[in-house]
PDB file of C-alpha atoms in Angstrom:
ATOM      1  CA  MET A  26       7.787 -80.228  -1.684  1.00  0.00           C
ATOM      2  CA  SER A  27       9.992 -77.915   0.399  1.00  0.00           C
ATOM      3  CA  ASP A  28      10.896 -74.452  -0.798  1.00  0.00           C
ATOM      4  CA  ARG A  29      14.454 -75.513  -1.466  1.00  0.00           C
ATOM      5  CA  GLY A  30      13.292 -78.620  -3.255  1.00  0.00           C
ATOM      6  CA  ALA A  31      11.209 -76.479  -5.591  1.00  0.00           C
ATOM      7  CA  LEU A  32      14.354 -74.667  -6.693  1.00  0.00           C
ATOM      8  CA  VAL A  33      15.622 -77.818  -8.344  1.00  0.00           C
ATOM      9  CA  PRO A  34      13.473 -77.619 -11.492  1.00  0.00           C
ATOM     10  CA  PHE A  35      14.323 -73.939 -11.982  1.00  0.00           C
ATOM     11  CA  CYS A  36      18.062 -74.340 -11.513  1.00  0.00           C
ATOM     12  CA  GLY A  37      18.027 -77.596 -13.394  1.00  0.00           C
ATOM     13  CA  CYS A  38      16.390 -75.939 -16.350  1.00  0.00           C
ATOM     14  CA  ILE A  39      19.022 -73.226 -16.507  1.00  0.00           C
ATOM     15  CA  ALA A  40      21.820 -75.735 -16.008  1.00  0.00           C
ATOM     16  CA  ALA A  41      20.416 -77.983 -18.715  1.00  0.00           C
ATOM     17  CA  LEU A  42      20.345 -75.055 -21.141  1.00  0.00           C
ATOM     18  CA  ALA A  43      23.929 -74.193 -20.326  1.00  0.00           C
ATOM     19  CA  ILE A  44      25.116 -77.787 -20.673  1.00  0.00           C
ATOM     20  CA  ALA A  45      23.208 -78.297 -23.911  1.00  0.00           C
ATOM     21  CA  GLY A  46      24.731 -75.139 -25.317  1.00  0.00           C
ATOM     22  CA  ALA A  47      28.221 -76.176 -24.292  1.00  0.00           C
ATOM     23  CA  VAL A  48      27.883 -79.710 -25.653  1.00  0.00           C
ATOM     24  CA  LEU A  49      26.412 -78.528 -28.912  1.00  0.00           C
ATOM     25  CA  GLY A  50      29.163 -75.973 -29.221  1.00  0.00           C
ATOM     26  CA  ALA A  51      26.706 -73.098 -29.301  1.00  0.00           C
ATOM     27  CA  PRO A  52      28.073 -69.680 -28.552  1.00  0.00           C
ATOM     28  CA  TRP A  53      27.372 -68.935 -24.947  1.00  0.00           C
ATOM     29  CA  GLY A  54      25.356 -65.937 -26.000  1.00  0.00           C
ATOM     30  CA  TYR A  55      22.594 -68.194 -27.289  1.00  0.00           C
ATOM     31  CA  VAL A  56      22.342 -69.878 -23.920  1.00  0.00           C
ATOM     32  CA  LEU A  57      21.794 -66.486 -22.417  1.00  0.00           C
ATOM     33  CA  TYR A  58      19.141 -65.767 -25.012  1.00  0.00           C
ATOM     34  CA  ALA A  59      17.291 -68.887 -23.903  1.00  0.00           C
ATOM     35  CA  PHE A  60      17.513 -67.742 -20.304  1.00  0.00           C
ATOM     36  CA  ALA A  61      16.274 -64.339 -21.357  1.00  0.00           C
ATOM     37  CA  GLY A  62      13.335 -66.002 -23.034  1.00  0.00           C
ATOM     38  CA  LEU A  63      12.420 -67.763 -19.810  1.00  0.00           C
ATOM     39  CA  LEU A  64      12.580 -64.530 -17.878  1.00  0.00           C
ATOM     40  CA  LEU A  65      10.502 -62.776 -20.503  1.00  0.00           C
ATOM     41  CA  ILE A  66       7.842 -65.452 -20.227  1.00  0.00           C
ATOM     42  CA  ALA A  67       7.832 -64.991 -16.473  1.00  0.00           C
ATOM     43  CA  LEU A  68       7.330 -61.252 -16.819  1.00  0.00           C
ATOM     44  CA  ILE A  69       4.661 -61.401 -19.503  1.00  0.00           C
ATOM     45  CA  SER A  70       2.595 -64.455 -18.763  1.00  0.00           C
ATOM     46  CA  GLU A  71       2.432 -65.960 -15.327  1.00  0.00           C
ATOM     47  CA  GLU A  72       0.007 -68.619 -16.577  1.00  0.00           C
ATOM     48  CA  LEU A  73       2.402 -69.828 -19.245  1.00  0.00           C
ATOM     49  CA  PHE A  74       5.189 -69.760 -16.712  1.00  0.00           C
ATOM     50  CA  LEU A  75       3.149 -71.961 -14.403  1.00  0.00           C
ATOM     51  CA  ILE A  76       2.305 -74.325 -17.252  1.00  0.00           C
ATOM     52  CA  LEU A  77       5.997 -74.752 -17.911  1.00  0.00           C
ATOM     53  CA  GLY A  78       6.340 -75.980 -14.348  1.00  0.00           C
ATOM     54  CA  LEU A  79       8.565 -73.176 -13.277  1.00  0.00           C
ATOM     55  CA  GLY A  80       5.993 -71.399 -11.173  1.00  0.00           C
ATOM     56  CA  ALA A  81       6.681 -73.435  -8.074  1.00  0.00           C
ATOM     57  CA  SER A  82      10.358 -72.654  -8.393  1.00  0.00           C
ATOM     58  CA  THR A  83       9.927 -68.920  -8.690  1.00  0.00           C
ATOM     59  CA  THR A  84       7.565 -69.031  -5.737  1.00  0.00           C
ATOM     60  CA  ALA A  85      10.296 -70.749  -3.789  1.00  0.00           C
ATOM     61  CA  VAL A  86      12.828 -68.127  -4.834  1.00  0.00           C
ATOM     62  CA  SER A  87      10.421 -65.402  -3.823  1.00  0.00           C
ATOM     63  CA  GLY A  88      10.026 -67.108  -0.497  1.00  0.00           C
ATOM     64  CA  LEU A  89      13.751 -67.189   0.052  1.00  0.00           C
ATOM     65  CA  LEU A  90      14.640 -63.754  -1.221  1.00  0.00           C
ATOM     66  CA  GLY A  91      11.404 -61.922  -0.717  1.00  0.00           C
ATOM     67  CA  GLN A  92       8.964 -60.750  -3.360  1.00  0.00           C
ATOM     68  CA  GLU A  93      10.635 -57.367  -3.797  1.00  0.00           C
ATOM     69  CA  ALA A  94      14.081 -58.888  -4.261  1.00  0.00           C
ATOM     70  CA  MET A  95      12.641 -61.366  -6.739  1.00  0.00           C
ATOM     71  CA  THR A  96      11.121 -58.559  -8.756  1.00  0.00           C
ATOM     72  CA  TYR A  97      14.389 -56.662  -8.851  1.00  0.00           C
ATOM     73  CA  LEU A  98      16.265 -59.841  -9.747  1.00  0.00           C
ATOM     74  CA  LEU A  99      14.026 -60.479 -12.725  1.00  0.00           C
ATOM     75  CA  MET A 100      14.184 -56.855 -13.823  1.00  0.00           C
ATOM     76  CA  VAL A 101      17.963 -56.548 -13.594  1.00  0.00           C
ATOM     77  CA  GLY A 102      18.494 -59.885 -15.287  1.00  0.00           C
ATOM     78  CA  GLU A 103      16.188 -58.994 -18.128  1.00  0.00           C
ATOM     79  CA  LEU A 104      17.742 -55.564 -18.612  1.00  0.00           C
ATOM     80  CA  ALA A 105      21.216 -57.062 -18.678  1.00  0.00           C
ATOM     81  CA  LEU A 106      20.243 -59.605 -21.284  1.00  0.00           C
ATOM     82  CA  VAL A 107      18.435 -57.025 -23.388  1.00  0.00           C
ATOM     83  CA  ALA A 108      21.583 -54.908 -23.253  1.00  0.00           C
ATOM     84  CA  ILE A 109      23.643 -57.854 -24.488  1.00  0.00           C
ATOM     85  CA  VAL A 110      21.264 -58.398 -27.378  1.00  0.00           C
ATOM     86  CA  ILE A 111      21.366 -54.720 -28.317  1.00  0.00           C
ATOM     87  CA  VAL A 112      25.157 -54.610 -28.166  1.00  0.00           C
ATOM     88  CA  GLN A 113      25.431 -57.698 -30.334  1.00  0.00           C
ATOM     89  CA  VAL A 114      23.012 -56.289 -32.873  1.00  0.00           C
ATOM     90  CA  LEU A 115      24.958 -53.035 -32.887  1.00  0.00           C
ATOM     91  CA  GLY A 116      28.176 -54.991 -33.270  1.00  0.00           C
ATOM     92  CA  GLU A 117      26.794 -56.718 -36.336  1.00  0.00           C
ATOM     93  CA  ALA A 118      25.585 -53.385 -37.711  1.00  0.00           C
ATOM     94  CA  VAL A 119      28.991 -51.783 -37.290  1.00  0.00           C
ATOM     95  CA  ASP A 120      30.632 -54.783 -38.935  1.00  0.00           C
ATOM     96  CA  ASP A 121      28.322 -54.417 -41.901  1.00  0.00           C
ATOM     97  CA  ALA A 122      28.945 -50.692 -42.177  1.00  0.00           C
ATOM     98  CA  VAL A 123      32.701 -51.018 -42.000  1.00  0.00           C
ATOM     99  CA  ARG A 124      33.227 -54.068 -44.131  1.00  0.00           C
ATOM    100  CA  GLY A 125      30.347 -53.731 -46.482  1.00  0.00           C
ATOM    101  CA  ARG A 126      27.558 -56.221 -46.963  1.00  0.00           C
ATOM    102  CA  ALA A 127      28.898 -57.100 -50.380  1.00  0.00           C
ATOM    103  CA  GLU A 128      32.172 -58.334 -48.994  1.00  0.00           C
ATOM    104  CA  LYS A 129      30.509 -60.405 -46.279  1.00  0.00           C
ATOM    105  CA  GLY A 130      28.108 -61.853 -48.770  1.00  0.00           C
ATOM    106  CA  ARG A 131      30.949 -62.792 -51.064  1.00  0.00           C
ATOM    107  CA  GLN A 132      32.793 -64.507 -48.254  1.00  0.00           C
ATOM    108  CA  ARG A 133      29.744 -66.524 -47.293  1.00  0.00           C
ATOM    109  CA  ARG A 134      28.898 -67.621 -50.805  1.00  0.00           C
ATOM    110  CA  ASP A 135      30.195 -70.950 -51.940  1.00  0.00           C
ATOM    111  CA  VAL A 136      32.842 -69.428 -54.162  1.00  0.00           C
ATOM    112  CA  GLY A 137      34.810 -72.052 -56.000  1.00  0.00           C
ATOM    113  CA  GLY A 138      33.072 -74.950 -54.277  1.00  0.00           C
ATOM    114  CA  ILE A 139      34.945 -76.754 -51.517  1.00  0.00           C
ATOM    115  CA  GLU A 140      38.159 -74.933 -52.265  1.00  0.00           C
ATOM    116  CA  GLY A 141      36.397 -71.605 -51.933  1.00  0.00           C
ATOM    117  CA  ARG A 142      35.080 -72.478 -48.516  1.00  0.00           C
ATOM    118  CA  GLN A 143      38.476 -73.704 -47.417  1.00  0.00           C
ATOM    119  CA  ARG A 144      40.063 -70.441 -48.423  1.00  0.00           C
ATOM    120  CA  ARG A 145      37.473 -68.343 -46.649  1.00  0.00           C
ATOM    121  CA  ARG A 146      39.142 -65.990 -44.229  1.00  0.00           C
ATOM    122  CA  TRP A 147      37.735 -65.379 -40.811  1.00  0.00           C
ATOM    123  CA  GLU A 148      36.049 -62.006 -40.607  1.00  0.00           C
ATOM    124  CA  ARG A 149      37.410 -59.370 -38.374  1.00  0.00           C
ATOM    125  CA  SER A 150      34.691 -57.798 -36.354  1.00  0.00           C
ATOM    126  CA  THR A 151      34.189 -55.215 -33.671  1.00  0.00           C
ATOM    127  CA  PRO A 152      35.484 -56.410 -30.303  1.00  0.00           C
ATOM    128  CA  ILE A 153      32.104 -56.541 -28.597  1.00  0.00           C
ATOM    129  CA  GLY A 154      30.437 -58.272 -31.484  1.00  0.00           C
ATOM    130  CA  GLU A 155      33.275 -60.779 -31.727  1.00  0.00           C
ATOM    131  CA  ILE A 156      33.235 -61.465 -28.005  1.00  0.00           C
ATOM    132  CA  LEU A 157      29.549 -62.198 -28.019  1.00  0.00           C
ATOM    133  CA  ARG A 158      29.652 -64.344 -31.121  1.00  0.00           C
ATOM    134  CA  SER A 159      32.735 -66.290 -30.174  1.00  0.00           C
ATOM    135  CA  PRO A 160      34.832 -65.482 -27.104  1.00  0.00           C
ATOM    136  CA  SER A 161      37.422 -68.048 -28.108  1.00  0.00           C
ATOM    137  CA  GLN A 162      38.014 -66.488 -31.524  1.00  0.00           C
ATOM    138  CA  TYR A 163      38.250 -63.079 -29.898  1.00  0.00           C
ATOM    139  CA  LEU A 164      41.053 -64.401 -27.701  1.00  0.00           C
ATOM    140  CA  VAL A 165      42.842 -65.553 -30.853  1.00  0.00           C
ATOM    141  CA  SER A 166      42.565 -61.983 -32.135  1.00  0.00           C
ATOM    142  CA  ILE A 167      44.223 -60.767 -28.954  1.00  0.00           C
ATOM    143  CA  ALA A 168      47.019 -63.325 -29.344  1.00  0.00           C
ATOM    144  CA  VAL A 169      47.628 -62.188 -32.915  1.00  0.00           C
ATOM    145  CA  ARG A 170      47.788 -58.547 -31.835  1.00  0.00           C
ATOM    146  CA  ARG A 171      50.386 -59.531 -29.261  1.00  0.00           C
ATOM    147  CA  MET A 172      52.359 -61.101 -32.079  1.00  0.00           C
ATOM    148  CA  SER A 173      52.367 -57.960 -34.145  1.00  0.00           C
ATOM    149  CA  SER A 174      55.617 -56.618 -32.735  1.00  0.00           C
ATOM    150  CA  GLU A 175      57.535 -59.851 -33.148  1.00  0.00           C
ATOM    151  CA  ILE A 176      56.614 -61.334 -36.471  1.00  0.00           C
ATOM    152  CA  PRO A 177      56.548 -59.780 -39.922  1.00  0.00           C
ATOM    153  CA  ARG A 178      53.240 -58.539 -41.239  1.00  0.00           C
ATOM    154  CA  SER A 179      53.402 -61.133 -43.983  1.00  0.00           C
ATOM    155  CA  GLU A 180      53.349 -63.949 -41.410  1.00  0.00           C
ATOM    156  CA  ARG A 181      50.615 -62.555 -39.198  1.00  0.00           C
ATOM    157  CA  SER A 182      47.665 -63.652 -41.283  1.00  0.00           C
ATOM    158  CA  ARG A 183      49.053 -67.143 -41.578  1.00  0.00           C
ATOM    159  CA  TRP A 184      49.363 -67.544 -37.786  1.00  0.00           C
ATOM    160  CA  GLU A 185      45.925 -66.065 -37.264  1.00  0.00           C
ATOM    161  CA  GLU A 186      44.323 -68.407 -39.747  1.00  0.00           C
ATOM    162  CA  GLU A 187      46.172 -71.395 -38.329  1.00  0.00           C
ATOM    163  CA  MET A 188      45.190 -70.760 -34.724  1.00  0.00           C
ATOM    164  CA  ARG A 189      41.600 -69.927 -35.625  1.00  0.00           C
ATOM    165  CA  ALA A 190      41.306 -73.193 -37.520  1.00  0.00           C
ATOM    166  CA  ASP A 191      42.660 -75.202 -34.594  1.00  0.00           C
ATOM    167  CA  VAL A 192      40.393 -73.438 -32.113  1.00  0.00           C
ATOM    168  CA  ASP A 193      37.417 -74.008 -34.386  1.00  0.00           C
ATOM    169  CA  SER A 194      38.201 -77.733 -34.458  1.00  0.00           C
ATOM    170  CA  ILE A 195      37.296 -78.087 -30.792  1.00  0.00           C
ATOM    171  CA  ARG A 196      33.609 -78.802 -30.581  1.00  0.00           C
ATOM    172  CA  TRP A 197      33.036 -78.511 -26.836  1.00  0.00           C
ATOM    173  CA  ALA A 198      32.786 -74.822 -26.031  1.00  0.00           C
ATOM    174  CA  PRO A 199      34.509 -74.822 -22.614  1.00  0.00           C
ATOM    175  CA  ALA A 200      37.477 -76.787 -24.002  1.00  0.00           C
ATOM    176  CA  ARG A 201      37.591 -74.430 -26.984  1.00  0.00           C
ATOM    177  CA  LEU A 202      37.671 -71.437 -24.661  1.00  0.00           C
ATOM    178  CA  LEU A 203      40.397 -72.953 -22.482  1.00  0.00           C
ATOM    179  CA  TYR A 204      42.511 -73.685 -25.555  1.00  0.00           C
ATOM    180  CA  ALA A 205      42.119 -70.106 -26.740  1.00  0.00           C
ATOM    181  CA  VAL A 206      42.993 -68.778 -23.286  1.00  0.00           C
ATOM    182  CA  GLY A 207      46.214 -70.794 -23.436  1.00  0.00           C
ATOM    183  CA  ILE A 208      47.149 -69.303 -26.780  1.00  0.00           C
ATOM    184  CA  CYS A 209      46.366 -65.801 -25.631  1.00  0.00           C
ATOM    185  CA  ARG A 210      48.344 -66.117 -22.421  1.00  0.00           C
ATOM    186  CA  ARG A 211      51.572 -67.112 -24.160  1.00  0.00           C
ATOM    187  CA  GLY A 212      51.039 -64.752 -27.055  1.00  0.00           C
ATOM    188  CA  ALA A 213      53.634 -64.361 -29.723  1.00  0.00           C
ATOM    189  CA  PRO A 214      55.914 -67.006 -31.214  1.00  0.00           C
ATOM    190  CA  ALA A 215      59.473 -66.159 -30.202  1.00  0.00           C
ATOM    191  CA  LEU A 216      62.051 -65.309 -32.817  1.00  0.00           C
ATOM    192  CA  PRO A 217      64.486 -68.116 -33.678  1.00  0.00           C
ATOM    193  CA  HIS A 218      67.291 -67.056 -31.370  1.00  0.00           C
ATOM    194  CA  GLY A 219      65.206 -65.620 -28.582  1.00  0.00           C
ATOM    195  CA  GLU A 220      65.732 -62.091 -29.817  1.00  0.00           C
ATOM    196  CA  SER A 221      63.134 -59.551 -28.899  1.00  0.00           C
ATOM    197  CA  ALA A 222      61.628 -57.026 -31.240  1.00  0.00           C
ATOM    198  CA  ARG A 223      63.638 -53.934 -31.910  1.00  0.00           C
ATOM    199  CA  ARG A 224      62.695 -51.122 -29.593  1.00  0.00           C
ATOM    200  CA  ASP A 225      62.365 -48.632 -32.410  1.00  0.00           C
ATOM    201  CA  GLY A 226      59.149 -50.358 -33.352  1.00  0.00           C
ATOM    202  CA  ALA A 227      60.318 -52.038 -36.514  1.00  0.00           C
ATOM    203  CA  PRO A 228      59.656 -55.768 -36.363  1.00  0.00           C
ATOM    204  CA  GLN A 229      62.674 -58.011 -36.237  1.00  0.00           C
ATOM    205  CA  ARG A 230      63.099 -59.962 -39.416  1.00  0.00           C
ATOM    206  CA  TYR A 231      61.826 -63.480 -38.924  1.00  0.00           C
ATOM    207  CA  SER A 232      64.311 -65.581 -40.907  1.00  0.00           C
TER     208      SER A 232
ATOM    209  CA  MET B   7      68.386 -73.059 -42.137  1.00  0.00           C
ATOM    210  CA  SER B   8      69.299 -71.321 -38.850  1.00  0.00           C
ATOM    211  CA  ASP B   9      71.136 -72.613 -35.823  1.00  0.00           C
ATOM    212  CA  GLN B  10      69.787 -75.356 -33.609  1.00  0.00           C
ATOM    213  CA  PRO B  11      66.598 -74.242 -31.876  1.00  0.00           C
ATOM    214  CA  ARG B  12      66.276 -74.091 -28.118  1.00  0.00           C
ATOM    215  CA  ILE B  13      65.339 -77.583 -26.934  1.00  0.00           C
ATOM    216  CA  SER B  14      63.054 -77.689 -23.925  1.00  0.00           C
ATOM    217  CA  THR B  15      61.177 -80.539 -22.313  1.00  0.00           C
ATOM    218  CA  ASP B  16      58.063 -79.577 -24.228  1.00  0.00           C
ATOM    219  CA  THR B  17      60.041 -79.491 -27.462  1.00  0.00           C
ATOM    220  CA  LEU B  18      61.231 -83.030 -26.821  1.00  0.00           C
ATOM    221  CA  LYS B  19      57.658 -84.116 -26.211  1.00  0.00           C
ATOM    222  CA  VAL B  20      56.535 -82.661 -29.529  1.00  0.00           C
ATOM    223  CA  LEU B  21      59.491 -84.136 -31.390  1.00  0.00           C
ATOM    224  CA  GLY B  22      58.798 -87.496 -29.796  1.00  0.00           C
ATOM    225  CA  ALA B  23      55.159 -87.326 -30.876  1.00  0.00           C
ATOM    226  CA  MET B  24      56.174 -86.484 -34.444  1.00  0.00           C
ATOM    227  CA  LEU B  25      58.847 -89.195 -34.546  1.00  0.00           C
ATOM    228  CA  GLU B  26      56.188 -91.823 -33.842  1.00  0.00           C
ATOM    229  CA  ASP B  27      55.142 -91.264 -37.458  1.00  0.00           C
ATOM    230  CA  PRO B  28      57.827 -89.177 -39.154  1.00  0.00           C
ATOM    231  CA  ILE B  29      56.183 -89.024 -42.572  1.00  0.00           C
ATOM    232  CA  ALA B  30      52.744 -88.048 -41.304  1.00  0.00           C
ATOM    233  CA  TRP B  31      51.487 -84.460 -41.288  1.00  0.00           C
ATOM    234  CA  HIS B  32      50.504 -83.019 -37.925  1.00  0.00           C
ATOM    235  CA  TYR B  33      48.680 -79.866 -36.867  1.00  0.00           C
ATOM    236  CA  GLY B  34      49.070 -77.697 -33.806  1.00  0.00           C
ATOM    237  CA  LEU B  35      45.999 -78.781 -31.892  1.00  0.00           C
ATOM    238  CA  ARG B  36      46.738 -82.480 -32.342  1.00  0.00           C
ATOM    239  CA  LEU B  37      50.377 -82.027 -31.329  1.00  0.00           C
ATOM    240  CA  SER B  38      49.314 -80.095 -28.251  1.00  0.00           C
ATOM    241  CA  LYS B  39      47.077 -82.993 -27.190  1.00  0.00           C
ATOM    242  CA  ASP B  40      49.402 -85.851 -28.177  1.00  0.00           C
ATOM    243  CA  ALA B  41      52.423 -84.293 -26.507  1.00  0.00           C
ATOM    244  CA  GLY B  42      50.451 -83.018 -23.537  1.00  0.00           C
ATOM    245  CA  ILE B  43      51.658 -79.431 -23.778  1.00  0.00           C
ATOM    246  CA  ALA B  44      49.805 -76.153 -23.431  1.00  0.00           C
ATOM    247  CA  SER B  45      48.237 -74.532 -26.454  1.00  0.00           C
ATOM    248  CA  GLY B  46      50.209 -71.362 -25.886  1.00  0.00           C
ATOM    249  CA  THR B  47      53.474 -73.300 -26.082  1.00  0.00           C
ATOM    250  CA  VAL B  48      52.947 -75.294 -29.242  1.00  0.00           C
ATOM    251  CA  TYR B  49      52.701 -72.493 -31.819  1.00  0.00           C
ATOM    252  CA  PRO B  50      55.873 -70.655 -30.796  1.00  0.00           C
ATOM    253  CA  MET B  51      57.639 -73.989 -30.722  1.00  0.00           C
ATOM    254  CA  LEU B  52      56.480 -74.926 -34.222  1.00  0.00           C
ATOM    255  CA  ALA B  53      57.654 -71.530 -35.438  1.00  0.00           C
ATOM    256  CA  ARG B  54      61.122 -72.081 -33.959  1.00  0.00           C
ATOM    257  CA  LEU B  55      61.446 -75.591 -35.334  1.00  0.00           C
ATOM    258  CA  GLU B  56      60.285 -74.535 -38.780  1.00  0.00           C
ATOM    259  CA  SER B  57      62.651 -71.610 -38.809  1.00  0.00           C
ATOM    260  CA  ALA B  58      65.493 -73.962 -37.907  1.00  0.00           C
ATOM    261  CA  GLY B  59      64.606 -76.187 -40.833  1.00  0.00           C
ATOM    262  CA  TRP B  60      63.513 -79.109 -38.697  1.00  0.00           C
ATOM    263  CA  LEU B  61      59.920 -78.865 -39.867  1.00  0.00           C
ATOM    264  CA  GLU B  62      58.199 -78.131 -43.133  1.00  0.00           C
ATOM    265  CA  SER B  63      54.648 -76.885 -43.301  1.00  0.00           C
ATOM    266  CA  LYS B  64      51.816 -76.553 -45.740  1.00  0.00           C
ATOM    267  CA  TRP B  65      48.146 -75.686 -45.795  1.00  0.00           C
ATOM    268  CA  GLU B  66      45.695 -78.546 -45.650  1.00  0.00           C
ATOM    269  CA  GLU B  67      44.261 -79.484 -49.043  1.00  0.00           C
ATOM    270  CA  ALA B  68      40.549 -79.135 -49.565  1.00  0.00           C
ATOM    271  CA  GLY B  69      38.642 -82.367 -49.565  1.00  0.00           C
ATOM    272  CA  PRO B  70      35.502 -84.116 -48.343  1.00  0.00           C
ATOM    273  CA  ASP B  71      37.111 -84.813 -44.961  1.00  0.00           C
ATOM    274  CA  ASN B  72      37.551 -81.169 -44.158  1.00  0.00           C
ATOM    275  CA  GLU B  73      34.596 -79.652 -45.915  1.00  0.00           C
ATOM    276  CA  GLY B  74      32.881 -76.904 -43.981  1.00  0.00           C
ATOM    277  CA  ARG B  75      35.707 -76.026 -41.626  1.00  0.00           C
ATOM    278  CA  PRO B  76      38.739 -73.782 -41.906  1.00  0.00           C
ATOM    279  CA  ARG B  77      41.860 -75.340 -43.381  1.00  0.00           C
ATOM    280  CA  ARG B  78      44.601 -76.331 -40.982  1.00  0.00           C
ATOM    281  CA  ARG B  79      48.308 -75.661 -41.120  1.00  0.00           C
ATOM    282  CA  LEU B  80      50.126 -79.002 -41.259  1.00  0.00           C
ATOM    283  CA  TYR B  81      53.673 -79.769 -40.148  1.00  0.00           C
ATOM    284  CA  ARG B  82      56.044 -82.600 -40.840  1.00  0.00           C
ATOM    285  CA  LEU B  83      59.637 -83.382 -39.901  1.00  0.00           C
ATOM    286  CA  THR B  84      62.194 -82.718 -42.604  1.00  0.00           C
ATOM    287  CA  GLY B  85      65.003 -85.181 -43.158  1.00  0.00           C
ATOM    288  CA  ALA B  86      67.378 -82.995 -41.200  1.00  0.00           C
ATOM    289  CA  GLY B  87      64.759 -82.490 -38.527  1.00  0.00           C
ATOM    290  CA  GLU B  88      64.152 -86.188 -38.160  1.00  0.00           C
ATOM    291  CA  ARG B  89      67.868 -86.845 -37.710  1.00  0.00           C
ATOM    292  CA  ALA B  90      68.321 -83.973 -35.291  1.00  0.00           C
ATOM    293  CA  ALA B  91      65.245 -84.898 -33.287  1.00  0.00           C
ATOM    294  CA  GLY B  92      66.419 -88.492 -33.087  1.00  0.00           C
ATOM    295  CA  GLN B  93      69.829 -87.348 -31.824  1.00  0.00           C
ATOM    296  CA  GLN B  94      68.242 -85.147 -29.174  1.00  0.00           C
ATOM    297  CA  LEU B  95      66.022 -87.933 -27.913  1.00  0.00           C
ATOM    298  CA  ASP B  96      68.885 -90.455 -27.967  1.00  0.00           C
ATOM    299  CA  GLU B  97      70.991 -88.071 -25.906  1.00  0.00           C
ATOM    300  CA  ILE B  98      68.225 -87.668 -23.347  1.00  0.00           C
ATOM    301  CA  THR B  99      67.736 -91.415 -23.233  1.00  0.00           C
ATOM    302  CA  ARG B 100      71.467 -91.990 -22.600  1.00  0.00           C
ATOM    303  CA  LEU B 101      71.456 -89.346 -19.882  1.00  0.00           C
ATOM    304  CA  GLY B 102      68.504 -91.045 -18.245  1.00  0.00           C
ATOM    305  CA  GLN B 103      70.266 -94.391 -18.337  1.00  0.00           C
ATOM    306  CA  ARG B 104      73.416 -92.916 -16.775  1.00  0.00           C
ATOM    307  CA  VAL B 105      71.374 -91.358 -13.997  1.00  0.00           C
ATOM    308  CA  ARG B 106      69.558 -94.613 -13.310  1.00  0.00           C
ATOM    309  CA  ARG B 107      72.829 -96.521 -13.149  1.00  0.00           C
ATOM    310  CA  ARG B 108      74.269 -93.991 -10.741  1.00  0.00           C
ATOM    311  CA  ARG B 109      71.174 -94.114  -8.543  1.00  0.00           C
ATOM    312  CA  ALA B 110      71.332 -97.908  -8.517  1.00  0.00           C
ATOM    313  CA  LEU B 111      74.780 -97.666  -6.919  1.00  0.00           C
ATOM    314  CA  GLY B 112      73.294 -95.892  -3.954  1.00  0.00           C
ATOM    315  CA  PRO B 113      73.447 -92.358  -2.585  1.00  0.00           C
ATOM    316  CA  THR B 114      76.694 -90.409  -2.668  1.00  0.00           C
ATOM    317  CA  PRO B 115      77.706 -89.059   0.748  1.00  0.00           C
ATOM    318  CA  ARG B 116      77.055 -85.344   0.897  1.00  0.00           C
ATOM    319  CA  GLY B 117      80.178 -83.297   0.493  1.00  0.00           C
ATOM    320  CA  ARG B 118      82.103 -85.974  -1.394  1.00  0.00           C
ATOM    321  CA  LEU B 119      82.962 -85.235  -4.960  1.00  0.00           C
ATOM    322  CA  ALA B 120      81.526 -87.706  -7.454  1.00  0.00           C
TER     323      ALA B 120
END
């Protein structure tokens, strides 16, 4: 098998993880975690890595890039993924500290049966934590913030909940992200007669 | 009810999609797909149409079909909205027919008034 041919299993494995994550609607962060796991195996146990059939591929990569470059590649990739994990954990920790575990627990409990779940509001979270958990929902947050100057405060939560629900309905992650990008790009719903928000900062009445 | 909302091509597409089943409830994502318009366009449009009284909206009711997912905001044409939407689409249809008839007569020499 040629060096380039040996790259196929390695790249195929990563691609398969990414596709599986997208099809299953998994947050893209979990796909990265799987990749991080592969890299960790490579760093810790070369035997296990060979058993998994990836040894030939990494040998091919080393042959193409050079052993030193391969080492740096693995190290940088692993550090980047560890940093992502740390940031996400910190994001969750900050969420808990700000919102309180009691409130999050109450929102997750099956309060009132089906009706309780249906009335559950999406949690606001720190930007980094929200991005890592769900980039598409984070984009909805951005769209809602863009609305803040043009719709009354009383309407904001309704639009946020509505758009989050529609985004959540899309199972395939790339389509979900594209839909959210579309919402974010256009931003706020315009006022009925095309009037813009008053420049003194007070929102125009949405009647 | 406010004045007539701004009617764009995308608005006509959404109204056409809703007129296919005027008594049914629709939600933003489905309208975006059925009408073939961008996600960023549909929500501002629904807001304008609702503000003009052409649409009414409500939250989805909890049930076994929607268990485990967030509730959707549903929209439906009002009586006035159905009539107004029908008039808009009829006007566009008549305009299209006039244009086709004129094109069937052949090109007008440039510079000559029609």
